Amino acid sequence: MNERSYAITPRRQEDYPQWYQEVVKAADLAQNAPVRGCMVIKPWGYGIWENIQKELDVRFKATGHKNAYFPLLIPLRFLEKEAKHVEGFAKECAVVTHARLEVNEHGRLVPADPLEEPLIVRPTSETIIGEMFSLWVQSYRDLPILINQWANVVRWELRPRLFLRTAEFLWQEGHTVHATQAEAQQHARKMLDVYTDFCRNFLALPVIPGRKPPTERFPGADDTLTIEAMMQDRKALQAGTSHFLGQHFSKASNIQFLDAQGQQQYAWGTSWGMTTRLIGALVMTHADDDGMVLPPRIAPAQVVILPIIPKAADAPAVMEACQALKLRLEALSYAGRPLGVELDARDLRSGPKTWEWIKKGIPIRIEIGPKDLEAGVVSLYRRDQEPKARQTLSTDALVGTLLDLLDAMQAGLLEKAQALRDTHTVEIDDLAALYAFFSSDTQIHGGFAAIHWNGDPAHWDRLAQDLKVSPRCFPFDRSYEPGKCIFTGEFSAERMIVARAY
RNA sequence: CGGGGCGUUGCAUAGUCUGGCUAAUGCGCCUGCUUUGGGAGCAGGAGAUCGCAGGUUCGAAUCCUGCCGCCCCGACCA
């Protein structure tokens, strides 16, 4: 029996990185820009980002945050205020040094009018927002301040990949200051929980929330919390982070307040962010060898209606039925928004048109042709089933069951992703077994290994070099027993998840 | 930023070593005819200053120099 052909070449098990790039291209999500390391996010990809924004924004507002906007350009001296922050970001900053262009003798434009103080393009906004917070805070009655910013940031990454690591990316960055350490710590955790819930229930990403070991912390944080997702090649992807900043940035920016006892105190900070990387996570979690597979709740549109017009004479009746169905479906509400319905009336052959929508990952395709009209039905295809698996049902039945069907598909994607993650998450207590877990002739192997480790970096370095793994997190929601360090046999209170990572 | 590979039409490639007809092929695009419940067939057509800038030469996609960009593997990172 011949295997059917697939829309994406190569397939996942043949060349996973190449497959990823082909899916991004075939689904028309984004393409490389004529600017080093930067991407153009195309309408279908940006539609996903818009839905991410809408949904997250509702959750941020529900937890008491307001949106605000701070400058793209930050004076260099602001970055210098926090030593660890400098260490972490100095190497990847784009710097603005001139204020003007001049035409030189060869007719070329050259920078002129050097700035007295260079500006950096924000790689993150702790320093500039901290500066403003210091002006906004005087009394404990001013606290907490809960701010979110939707913005772009620039980090001059050395090896860009569409969505996963680009020189410029879109994100939200939450920044808060609080009167007490406990409140700030709780807040950092609360926002991580918001992220976890959002990923599970909206993106169908079964992430593992946890705490980073000290070596993996955000530059300038006292504690970094993370959500870690497993991709289909079993590598880890950090899908979001939330930091407890202690008083580092308060001291750097002088965010002080008088407490109820009349004492000057430094405020306690948090910051947390999610980025367009999430779109990469969606691709690597849900897409298959035919292209993108979108969880219905995040899809820019849930349904595409494809008119089937074998003969020109059929066109009026078919198009009328398609329009009527579009109006009926658009009256439905799904995931808190009107149902997204595309009617693809382009004058193209239906075969290529169908494959285009399969590759874009739209959850439901509805075909209406003369035979359907005659029989009083529509033909329905699900993206989570084979491309030619057709169901026929009446329009009324479709309208009546569609929302439940979308929910079922959403749940199915989460279950599938979770099953993959659980299958490849193992507790390992023996060094040889750990090496075996991350060694194989096949390209896709390994997964998440939960190990005991006493925290001594010396042992870790060898492991990282041999296996190319990194510490991911100490997970919150696992009840791992205490045990013995995999290197030394010493007592270890909790297991840490290690994996290869993006 | 280190090692390796590569830039030829919208996309994928041949041609480069050994300089020489009008830069070729497939897909895609446009037109026409035939098809039509599944990525159509035939015919015709449009589309490339061969990544950029210099140089060598009677002559450069091809040789030389510099720069830019992309991909893979490292180190770094959301």
Coordinates of C-alpha atoms (C1' of nucleotides) in Angstrom, one line a residue:
Chain A
M1 CA 0.0 0.0 0.0
N2 CA 1.3 3.4 -1.0
E3 CA 1.7 6.0 1.7
R4 CA -0.1 9.2 0.8
S5 CA 2.0 12.2 0.1
Y6 CA 2.3 15.1 2.5
A7 CA 2.1 18.8 2.0
I8 CA 5.4 19.5 3.9
T9 CA 8.8 18.3 2.8
P10 CA 10.8 17.2 4.7
R11 CA 8.6 15.5 7.2
R12 CA 9.2 15.9 10.9
Q13 CA 11.2 12.8 11.5
E14 CA 13.4 13.5 8.5
D15 CA 14.6 16.9 9.3
Y16 CA 12.8 18.7 12.2
P17 CA 14.4 22.2 11.9
Q18 CA 13.8 22.3 8.1
W19 CA 10.3 21.0 8.6
Y20 CA 9.7 23.9 11.1
Q21 CA 10.8 26.5 8.6
E22 CA 8.7 25.0 5.8
V23 CA 5.6 25.0 8.0
V24 CA 6.0 28.7 8.9
K25 CA 6.4 29.4 5.2
A26 CA 3.6 27.1 3.9
A27 CA 1.2 28.4 6.6
D28 CA 2.0 31.9 5.5
L29 CA 2.8 33.0 9.0
A30 CA 6.0 35.0 8.5
Q31 CA 9.0 35.4 6.3
N32 CA 12.5 36.8 6.7
A33 CA 12.7 40.5 6.3
P34 CA 15.4 42.3 4.3
V35 CA 16.8 43.3 7.7
R36 CA 19.3 41.2 9.5
G37 CA 17.6 38.8 12.0
C38 CA 14.2 40.4 11.6
M39 CA 10.9 38.9 10.3
V40 CA 7.8 40.2 8.7
I41 CA 4.8 38.7 10.4
K42 CA 2.2 38.1 7.7
P43 CA -1.6 38.6 8.3
W44 CA -2.3 35.0 9.2
G45 CA 0.5 34.9 11.7
Y46 CA -0.3 38.4 13.0
G47 CA -3.9 37.3 13.5
I48 CA -2.7 34.7 15.9
W49 CA -0.7 37.3 17.8
E50 CA -3.7 39.6 17.9
N51 CA -5.7 36.8 19.6
I52 CA -2.9 36.2 22.0
Q53 CA -2.9 39.9 22.9
K54 CA -6.7 40.1 23.3
E55 CA -6.9 37.1 25.6
L56 CA -3.8 38.0 27.7
D57 CA -4.9 41.6 28.0
V58 CA -8.2 40.5 29.5
R59 CA -6.4 38.4 32.0
F60 CA -4.0 41.2 32.9
K61 CA -6.8 43.6 33.5
A62 CA -8.7 41.1 35.5
T63 CA -5.6 40.9 37.8
G64 CA -5.6 44.6 38.3
H65 CA -3.1 45.8 35.7
K66 CA -3.3 48.9 33.5
N67 CA -1.5 49.3 30.1
A68 CA 1.0 52.1 29.6
Y69 CA 3.7 52.9 27.1
F70 CA 7.4 53.8 27.7
P71 CA 10.1 55.0 25.2
L72 CA 11.7 52.7 22.7
L73 CA 15.1 54.4 23.3
I74 CA 16.8 54.3 26.7
P75 CA 19.8 56.5 27.7
L76 CA 22.9 54.3 28.1
R77 CA 23.5 55.3 31.7
F78 CA 20.1 53.8 32.7
L79 CA 21.4 50.3 31.7
E80 CA 24.5 50.9 33.8
K81 CA 22.6 51.2 37.0
E82 CA 22.2 47.5 37.7
A83 CA 25.4 45.5 37.5
K84 CA 23.9 42.1 36.6
H85 CA 21.5 43.6 34.1
V86 CA 24.5 45.1 32.3
E87 CA 26.2 41.7 32.2
G88 CA 23.1 40.1 30.8
F89 CA 22.1 42.6 28.1
A90 CA 25.2 44.7 27.1
K91 CA 26.3 42.2 24.6
E92 CA 23.1 42.2 22.6
C93 CA 22.1 45.9 22.5
A94 CA 21.5 47.9 19.4
V95 CA 22.9 51.4 20.0
V96 CA 21.8 54.7 18.5
T97 CA 24.8 57.0 18.3
H98 CA 23.8 59.7 15.7
A99 CA 20.9 62.0 15.2
R100 CA 21.1 62.8 11.5
L101 CA 22.3 61.6 8.1
E102 CA 24.5 63.6 5.6
V103 CA 25.3 63.0 2.0
N104 CA 29.0 62.4 1.6
E105 CA 31.2 63.1 -1.5
H106 CA 30.2 59.8 -3.1
G107 CA 26.5 60.6 -2.8
R108 CA 26.1 58.1 0.0
L109 CA 24.2 58.7 3.3
V110 CA 26.5 58.7 6.3
P111 CA 25.6 59.2 10.0
A112 CA 26.4 62.7 11.3
D113 CA 25.8 64.8 14.5
P114 CA 26.9 62.3 17.1
L115 CA 24.8 62.1 20.3
E116 CA 26.3 63.3 23.5
E117 CA 25.0 60.2 25.2
P118 CA 24.3 57.1 23.1
L119 CA 20.8 55.6 23.4
I120 CA 20.1 51.9 23.4
V121 CA 17.1 50.4 21.7
R122 CA 15.3 48.7 24.6
P123 CA 16.1 45.0 25.1
T124 CA 13.7 45.1 28.0
S125 CA 12.3 48.1 30.0
E126 CA 13.1 47.5 33.6
T127 CA 15.5 50.5 33.8
I128 CA 13.3 53.1 32.0
I129 CA 10.1 52.0 33.8
G130 CA 12.0 51.9 37.1
E131 CA 13.1 55.5 36.5
M132 CA 9.4 56.5 36.1
F133 CA 8.2 54.4 39.0
S134 CA 10.6 56.3 41.2
L135 CA 8.7 59.5 40.3
W136 CA 5.3 57.8 40.9
V137 CA 6.0 56.3 44.3
Q138 CA 6.2 58.3 47.5
S139 CA 3.9 56.7 50.0
Y140 CA 3.0 53.1 50.7
R141 CA -0.5 54.3 49.6
D142 CA 0.9 54.6 46.1
L143 CA 1.6 50.9 46.1
P144 CA 1.3 48.5 44.4
I145 CA 1.8 49.8 40.9
L146 CA 0.7 47.3 38.4
I147 CA 1.7 48.1 34.8
N148 CA 1.8 46.2 31.5
Q149 CA 3.3 47.4 28.3
W150 CA 2.7 45.9 24.8
A151 CA 5.8 46.7 22.8
N152 CA 8.6 45.6 20.6
V153 CA 12.1 45.0 21.9
V154 CA 15.5 44.4 20.2
R155 CA 18.1 41.9 21.2
W156 CA 21.0 41.5 18.7
E157 CA 20.8 37.7 18.7
L158 CA 23.6 35.9 16.9
R159 CA 21.5 33.1 15.5
P160 CA 18.0 34.2 14.6
R161 CA 15.1 31.8 13.7
L162 CA 11.6 32.9 12.7
F163 CA 9.5 33.4 15.8
L164 CA 11.9 31.5 18.1
R165 CA 14.6 34.1 18.2
T166 CA 14.5 37.2 16.1
A167 CA 16.5 40.4 16.6
E168 CA 13.2 42.4 17.0
F169 CA 10.2 40.7 18.6
L170 CA 6.8 41.7 20.0
W171 CA 5.9 41.0 23.6
Q172 CA 4.2 42.2 26.6
E173 CA 6.2 43.1 29.7
G174 CA 4.5 43.5 33.0
H175 CA 6.2 45.6 35.6
T176 CA 5.0 46.0 39.2
V177 CA 6.3 47.4 42.5
H178 CA 5.0 46.4 45.9
A179 CA 5.4 47.5 49.5
T180 CA 6.5 44.1 50.8
Q181 CA 8.7 41.2 49.7
A182 CA 5.9 38.7 50.3
E183 CA 3.4 40.6 48.1
A184 CA 5.9 40.9 45.2
Q185 CA 6.8 37.2 45.4
Q186 CA 3.2 36.2 45.4
H187 CA 2.5 38.5 42.5
A188 CA 5.3 37.0 40.4
R189 CA 3.8 33.6 41.1
K190 CA 0.3 34.8 40.3
M191 CA 1.3 36.0 36.9
L192 CA 3.1 32.8 36.1
D193 CA -0.2 31.0 37.0
V194 CA -2.0 33.3 34.6
Y195 CA 0.5 32.3 31.9
T196 CA 0.1 28.6 32.7
D197 CA -3.6 28.8 32.5
F198 CA -3.5 30.8 29.3
C199 CA -1.2 28.3 27.6
R200 CA -3.2 25.3 28.6
N201 CA -6.7 26.6 27.9
F202 CA -6.1 28.8 25.0
L203 CA -3.0 27.6 23.1
A204 CA -3.4 23.9 24.1
L205 CA 0.2 24.0 25.4
P206 CA 0.6 21.8 28.4
V207 CA 3.4 23.8 30.0
I208 CA 5.3 22.9 33.2
P209 CA 5.5 25.8 35.6
G210 CA 8.6 25.9 37.9
R211 CA 11.5 27.8 39.3
K212 CA 14.8 28.3 37.5
P213 CA 18.0 27.4 39.3
P214 CA 20.2 30.5 40.2
T215 CA 22.4 30.1 37.1
E216 CA 19.5 30.5 34.8
R217 CA 18.0 33.6 36.4
F218 CA 17.0 36.8 34.5
P219 CA 19.9 39.3 34.9
G220 CA 18.9 41.4 38.0
A221 CA 16.3 39.0 39.4
D222 CA 16.3 37.3 42.8
D223 CA 14.1 34.5 41.5
T224 CA 13.0 33.5 38.0
L225 CA 9.9 31.5 37.4
T226 CA 9.2 29.8 34.0
I227 CA 6.8 27.8 32.0
E228 CA 8.5 25.1 30.0
A229 CA 6.9 23.4 27.0
M230 CA 8.0 20.2 25.2
M231 CA 8.1 20.5 21.4
Q232 CA 7.5 17.5 19.1
D233 CA 11.2 16.9 18.8
R234 CA 11.2 16.6 22.6
K235 CA 13.3 19.7 23.1
A236 CA 12.2 22.3 25.7
L237 CA 11.0 25.8 24.9
Q238 CA 10.6 28.5 27.6
A239 CA 7.2 29.9 26.8
G240 CA 7.1 32.6 29.4
T241 CA 8.8 33.9 32.5
S242 CA 8.0 35.8 35.6
H243 CA 10.6 37.4 37.8
F244 CA 10.8 38.4 41.4
L245 CA 13.2 41.3 41.2
G246 CA 13.8 41.8 44.9
Q247 CA 14.9 45.4 45.5
H248 CA 17.6 45.5 42.8
F249 CA 15.9 47.8 40.4
S250 CA 14.3 49.8 43.2
K251 CA 17.8 50.5 44.6
A252 CA 19.1 51.2 41.1
S253 CA 16.3 53.6 40.2
N254 CA 15.7 54.8 43.7
I255 CA 12.1 53.7 44.1
Q256 CA 11.4 54.6 47.7
F257 CA 8.3 55.1 49.8
L258 CA 7.4 56.1 53.3
D259 CA 5.7 53.3 55.1
A260 CA 3.0 53.5 57.7
Q261 CA 5.6 54.0 60.4
G262 CA 7.2 56.9 58.6
Q263 CA 10.3 54.9 57.5
Q264 CA 11.8 55.1 54.0
Q265 CA 11.7 51.8 52.3
Y266 CA 12.7 50.4 48.9
A267 CA 9.9 48.9 46.9
W268 CA 9.9 45.2 45.8
G269 CA 9.6 44.5 42.1
T270 CA 8.4 42.0 39.6
S271 CA 8.5 41.7 35.8
W272 CA 7.1 39.1 33.5
G273 CA 6.8 38.6 29.8
M274 CA 5.5 36.5 26.9
T275 CA 6.5 37.0 23.3
T276 CA 5.8 36.2 19.6
R277 CA 7.9 33.1 20.4
L278 CA 4.6 31.6 21.4
I279 CA 3.7 31.3 17.8
G280 CA 6.8 29.2 17.2
A281 CA 5.7 27.1 20.2
L282 CA 2.3 26.6 18.6
V283 CA 3.9 25.4 15.3
M284 CA 6.3 23.0 17.0
T285 CA 3.6 21.6 19.3
H286 CA 0.6 21.2 17.0
A287 CA 1.7 21.3 13.4
D288 CA 2.0 18.0 11.4
D289 CA 3.4 16.8 8.1
D290 CA 0.6 18.7 6.2
G291 CA 1.4 22.0 7.8
M292 CA 0.0 24.1 10.6
V293 CA -2.7 22.9 13.0
L294 CA -4.3 25.7 14.9
P295 CA -6.1 25.2 18.2
P296 CA -9.6 26.7 17.5
R297 CA -9.5 29.2 20.3
I298 CA -6.4 31.0 19.0
A299 CA -7.1 30.6 15.2
P300 CA -7.6 33.9 13.3
A301 CA -10.6 32.1 11.8
Q302 CA -12.2 28.8 12.8
V303 CA -14.0 28.0 9.6
V304 CA -13.4 28.3 5.9
I305 CA -16.2 27.8 3.4
L306 CA -15.1 26.5 0.1
P307 CA -17.5 26.7 -2.8
I308 CA -17.3 23.8 -5.2
I309 CA -18.3 25.0 -8.7
P310 CA -17.9 22.3 -11.4
K311 CA -19.8 24.2 -14.0
A312 CA -20.2 27.9 -14.3
A313 CA -24.0 27.5 -14.2
D314 CA -23.7 26.1 -10.7
A315 CA -22.1 29.3 -9.4
P316 CA -25.1 31.4 -8.4
A317 CA -26.8 28.8 -6.3
V318 CA -23.6 27.6 -4.6
M319 CA -22.4 31.1 -3.8
E320 CA -25.8 32.0 -2.4
A321 CA -25.7 29.0 -0.1
C322 CA -22.1 29.8 1.0
Q323 CA -23.0 33.4 1.8
A324 CA -26.0 32.4 3.7
L325 CA -24.0 29.9 5.8
K326 CA -21.3 32.5 6.4
L327 CA -23.8 34.9 7.9
R328 CA -25.3 32.2 10.1
L329 CA -22.0 31.1 11.4
E330 CA -20.7 34.6 12.0
A331 CA -23.7 35.1 14.3
L332 CA -22.2 32.5 16.6
S333 CA -19.8 33.4 19.4
Y334 CA -16.8 31.3 20.2
A335 CA -14.1 31.9 22.8
G336 CA -15.5 35.2 23.7
R337 CA -15.4 36.6 20.1
P338 CA -17.6 36.3 17.0
L339 CA -16.8 33.0 15.2
G340 CA -14.2 33.7 12.5
V341 CA -15.4 32.6 9.1
E342 CA -13.6 32.9 5.8
L343 CA -15.4 32.4 2.5
D344 CA -12.8 31.6 -0.1
A345 CA -14.5 32.7 -3.3
R346 CA -11.2 33.1 -5.3
D347 CA -11.4 31.9 -8.9
L348 CA -8.9 29.0 -8.4
R349 CA -9.2 25.3 -8.7
S350 CA -10.5 23.8 -5.5
G351 CA -7.6 21.3 -5.0
P352 CA -4.9 23.9 -4.5
K353 CA -7.3 26.1 -2.5
T354 CA -8.1 23.2 -0.2
W355 CA -4.4 22.4 0.4
E356 CA -3.7 26.1 1.1
W357 CA -6.1 26.1 4.0
I358 CA -4.9 22.7 5.3
K359 CA -1.4 24.2 5.4
K360 CA -2.6 27.3 7.2
G361 CA -4.1 25.0 9.8
I362 CA -7.7 26.3 9.9
P363 CA -9.7 24.0 12.2
I364 CA -12.7 23.4 10.0
R365 CA -13.3 23.3 6.2
I366 CA -16.8 23.4 4.9
E367 CA -17.4 22.5 1.2
I368 CA -20.6 23.3 -0.6
G369 CA -21.2 22.1 -4.1
P370 CA -24.1 21.2 -6.3
K371 CA -24.4 17.7 -4.9
D372 CA -24.5 19.0 -1.4
L373 CA -27.2 21.5 -2.3
E374 CA -29.3 18.7 -3.9
A375 CA -28.9 16.5 -0.8
G376 CA -29.5 19.5 1.5
V377 CA -26.2 19.0 3.3
V378 CA -22.7 20.5 3.6
S379 CA -19.4 18.6 3.7
L380 CA -17.2 19.1 6.7
Y381 CA -13.5 18.3 7.1
R382 CA -11.5 18.6 10.4
R383 CA -7.9 19.7 10.4
D384 CA -7.2 17.1 13.1
Q385 CA -8.3 14.3 10.8
E386 CA -7.0 13.0 7.4
P387 CA -7.4 15.6 4.6
K388 CA -10.1 13.6 2.8
A389 CA -12.1 12.4 5.9
R390 CA -15.4 13.9 5.0
Q391 CA -18.6 14.2 7.1
T392 CA -21.9 15.3 5.7
L393 CA -24.5 17.0 7.8
S394 CA -27.4 19.4 7.4
T395 CA -26.7 23.1 7.8
D396 CA -28.9 23.1 10.9
A397 CA -26.9 20.3 12.4
L398 CA -23.6 22.1 11.6
V399 CA -24.7 25.3 13.2
G400 CA -26.0 23.3 16.2
T401 CA -22.9 21.3 16.8
L402 CA -20.0 23.4 15.5
L403 CA -19.1 25.0 18.8
D404 CA -19.0 21.7 20.6
L405 CA -16.9 20.3 17.8
L406 CA -14.4 23.1 18.1
D407 CA -14.1 22.6 21.9
A408 CA -13.6 18.9 21.3
M409 CA -10.8 19.7 18.8
Q410 CA -9.2 22.1 21.2
A411 CA -9.3 19.5 24.0
G412 CA -7.9 16.8 21.6
L413 CA -4.9 19.0 20.8
L414 CA -4.1 19.5 24.4
E415 CA -4.5 15.8 25.2
K416 CA -2.2 14.8 22.4
A417 CA 0.5 17.3 23.4
Q418 CA 0.2 16.3 27.0
A419 CA 0.5 12.6 26.1
L420 CA 3.7 13.3 24.1
R421 CA 5.1 15.3 27.0
D422 CA 4.2 12.7 29.6
T423 CA 5.6 9.8 27.5
H424 CA 8.9 11.5 27.3
T425 CA 9.2 12.9 30.9
V426 CA 11.1 10.4 33.0
E427 CA 12.7 10.3 36.4
I428 CA 16.4 9.3 36.1
D429 CA 18.6 8.4 39.0
D430 CA 21.6 6.9 37.3
L431 CA 24.2 8.9 35.3
A432 CA 24.6 6.1 32.7
A433 CA 20.8 6.1 32.2
L434 CA 20.8 9.8 31.8
Y435 CA 23.5 9.6 29.1
A436 CA 21.6 6.9 27.3
F437 CA 18.4 8.9 27.5
F438 CA 20.0 11.8 25.5
S439 CA 22.0 9.6 23.1
S440 CA 20.6 8.0 20.0
D441 CA 21.2 7.6 16.3
T442 CA 17.8 8.9 15.5
Q443 CA 17.4 12.6 15.2
I444 CA 14.5 12.9 17.6
H445 CA 15.1 11.4 21.0
G446 CA 15.4 12.2 24.7
G447 CA 12.9 14.5 26.4
F448 CA 12.5 15.8 29.9
A449 CA 14.7 14.1 32.6
A450 CA 13.8 14.8 36.2
I451 CA 17.1 14.4 38.2
H452 CA 18.4 15.0 41.6
W453 CA 21.4 17.4 41.7
N454 CA 23.1 19.0 44.7
G455 CA 23.6 22.3 42.9
D456 CA 27.4 22.1 42.4
P457 CA 28.1 23.7 38.9
A458 CA 31.3 21.7 38.4
H459 CA 29.4 18.5 37.8
W460 CA 26.8 20.3 35.7
D461 CA 29.2 21.8 33.2
R462 CA 30.5 18.4 32.1
L463 CA 26.9 17.2 31.7
A464 CA 26.0 20.3 29.7
Q465 CA 29.0 19.8 27.4
D466 CA 28.4 16.1 26.9
L467 CA 24.7 16.1 26.4
K468 CA 23.9 19.7 25.4
V469 CA 21.3 19.8 28.0
S470 CA 20.4 22.7 30.2
P471 CA 18.5 23.0 33.5
R472 CA 14.9 23.8 32.8
C473 CA 13.2 24.2 36.1
F474 CA 12.3 22.8 39.5
P475 CA 8.6 22.1 38.8
F476 CA 5.9 23.3 41.1
D477 CA 3.2 20.9 40.4
R478 CA 5.0 17.6 40.7
S479 CA 5.3 15.7 44.0
Y480 CA 8.8 14.3 43.5
E481 CA 10.3 12.6 46.5
P482 CA 13.6 13.8 48.0
G483 CA 16.5 11.7 46.8
K484 CA 20.2 11.5 46.2
C485 CA 22.3 13.7 43.9
I486 CA 22.9 11.9 40.6
F487 CA 26.6 13.0 40.7
T488 CA 27.6 12.7 44.4
G489 CA 24.9 10.7 46.2
E490 CA 24.3 13.6 48.6
F491 CA 20.8 14.4 49.8
S492 CA 18.7 16.4 47.4
A493 CA 15.3 17.8 48.3
E494 CA 13.7 18.2 44.9
R495 CA 14.1 17.1 41.3
M496 CA 15.0 19.4 38.5
I497 CA 13.9 18.9 34.9
V498 CA 16.8 18.9 32.4
A499 CA 16.5 18.9 28.6
R500 CA 17.9 20.1 25.4
A501 CA 16.3 23.4 24.7
Y502 CA 15.6 26.1 22.1
Chain B
rC1 C1' 31.4 35.8 17.6
rG2 C1' 34.3 30.8 15.9
rG3 C1' 33.9 26.4 12.2
rG4 C1' 31.4 24.7 7.7
rG5 C1' 28.1 25.6 3.4
rC6 C1' 25.6 28.9 0.1
rG7 C1' 23.6 33.7 -2.6
rU8 C1' 21.5 32.8 -10.5
rU9 C1' 13.4 35.3 -12.4
rG10 C1' 8.1 34.8 -7.1
rC11 C1' 10.2 29.6 -5.5
rA12 C1' 13.6 25.4 -6.3
rU13 C1' 17.9 24.4 -9.2
rA14 C1' 21.8 23.7 -13.6
rG15 C1' 25.8 26.5 -15.5
rU16 C1' 31.2 28.5 -11.9
rC17 C1' 36.5 24.1 -11.3
rU18 C1' 38.3 24.9 -17.3
rG19 C1' 35.9 33.1 -18.8
rG20 C1' 33.3 33.1 -25.1
rC21 C1' 26.3 31.9 -29.0
rU22 C1' 20.4 35.6 -27.1
rA23 C1' 21.9 32.8 -19.1
rA24 C1' 18.9 27.1 -19.2
rU25 C1' 15.2 23.8 -16.6
rG26 C1' 11.0 22.6 -13.3
rC27 C1' 7.2 24.8 -10.2
rG28 C1' 4.4 29.3 -9.8
rC29 C1' 2.3 33.6 -12.7
rC30 C1' -0.7 35.6 -17.4
rU31 C1' -3.8 34.3 -22.0
rG32 C1' -6.7 30.6 -24.8
rC33 C1' -8.9 25.9 -25.4
rU34 C1' -10.1 21.2 -23.0
rU35 C1' -11.1 19.6 -18.0
rU36 C1' -13.5 19.9 -13.1
rG37 C1' -16.2 16.8 -5.7
rG38 C1' -10.0 17.4 -5.0
rG39 C1' -2.5 19.6 -5.4
rA40 C1' -5.4 19.0 -14.0
rG41 C1' -3.8 18.6 -19.6
rC42 C1' -2.2 21.0 -24.1
rA43 C1' -0.6 25.5 -26.6
rG44 C1' 1.3 30.4 -26.3
rG45 C1' 3.4 34.4 -23.2
rA46 C1' 5.6 37.6 -19.3
rG47 C1' 9.4 37.6 -15.9
rA48 C1' 16.9 37.8 -14.2
rU49 C1' 21.3 44.6 -14.6
rC50 C1' 23.5 36.1 -12.0
rG51 C1' 23.7 39.4 -3.5
rC52 C1' 26.5 44.5 -3.5
rA53 C1' 30.9 47.4 -4.8
rG54 C1' 35.5 47.6 -7.0
rG55 C1' 39.4 45.1 -10.1
rU56 C1' 41.7 41.8 -14.1
rU57 C1' 40.3 41.0 -19.4
rC58 C1' 38.9 42.1 -26.3
rG59 C1' 35.1 39.6 -23.3
rA60 C1' 33.0 38.0 -16.4
rA61 C1' 27.3 34.4 -13.4
rU62 C1' 32.4 32.2 -14.1
rC63 C1' 38.9 34.8 -12.1
rC64 C1' 40.8 38.4 -7.9
rU65 C1' 39.7 41.9 -3.5
rG66 C1' 36.3 43.9 0.0
rC67 C1' 31.5 44.1 1.9
rC68 C1' 26.4 42.4 2.9
rG69 C1' 23.0 38.5 3.7
rC70 C1' 21.1 33.4 4.5
rC71 C1' 21.5 28.1 6.2
rC72 C1' 23.8 24.3 9.5
rC73 C1' 27.0 23.2 13.9
rG74 C1' 28.9 25.6 18.5
rA75 C1' 28.8 29.6 22.5
rC76 C1' 24.5 33.3 24.0
rC77 C1' 19.3 34.1 24.5
rA78 C1' 12.1 35.1 25.1

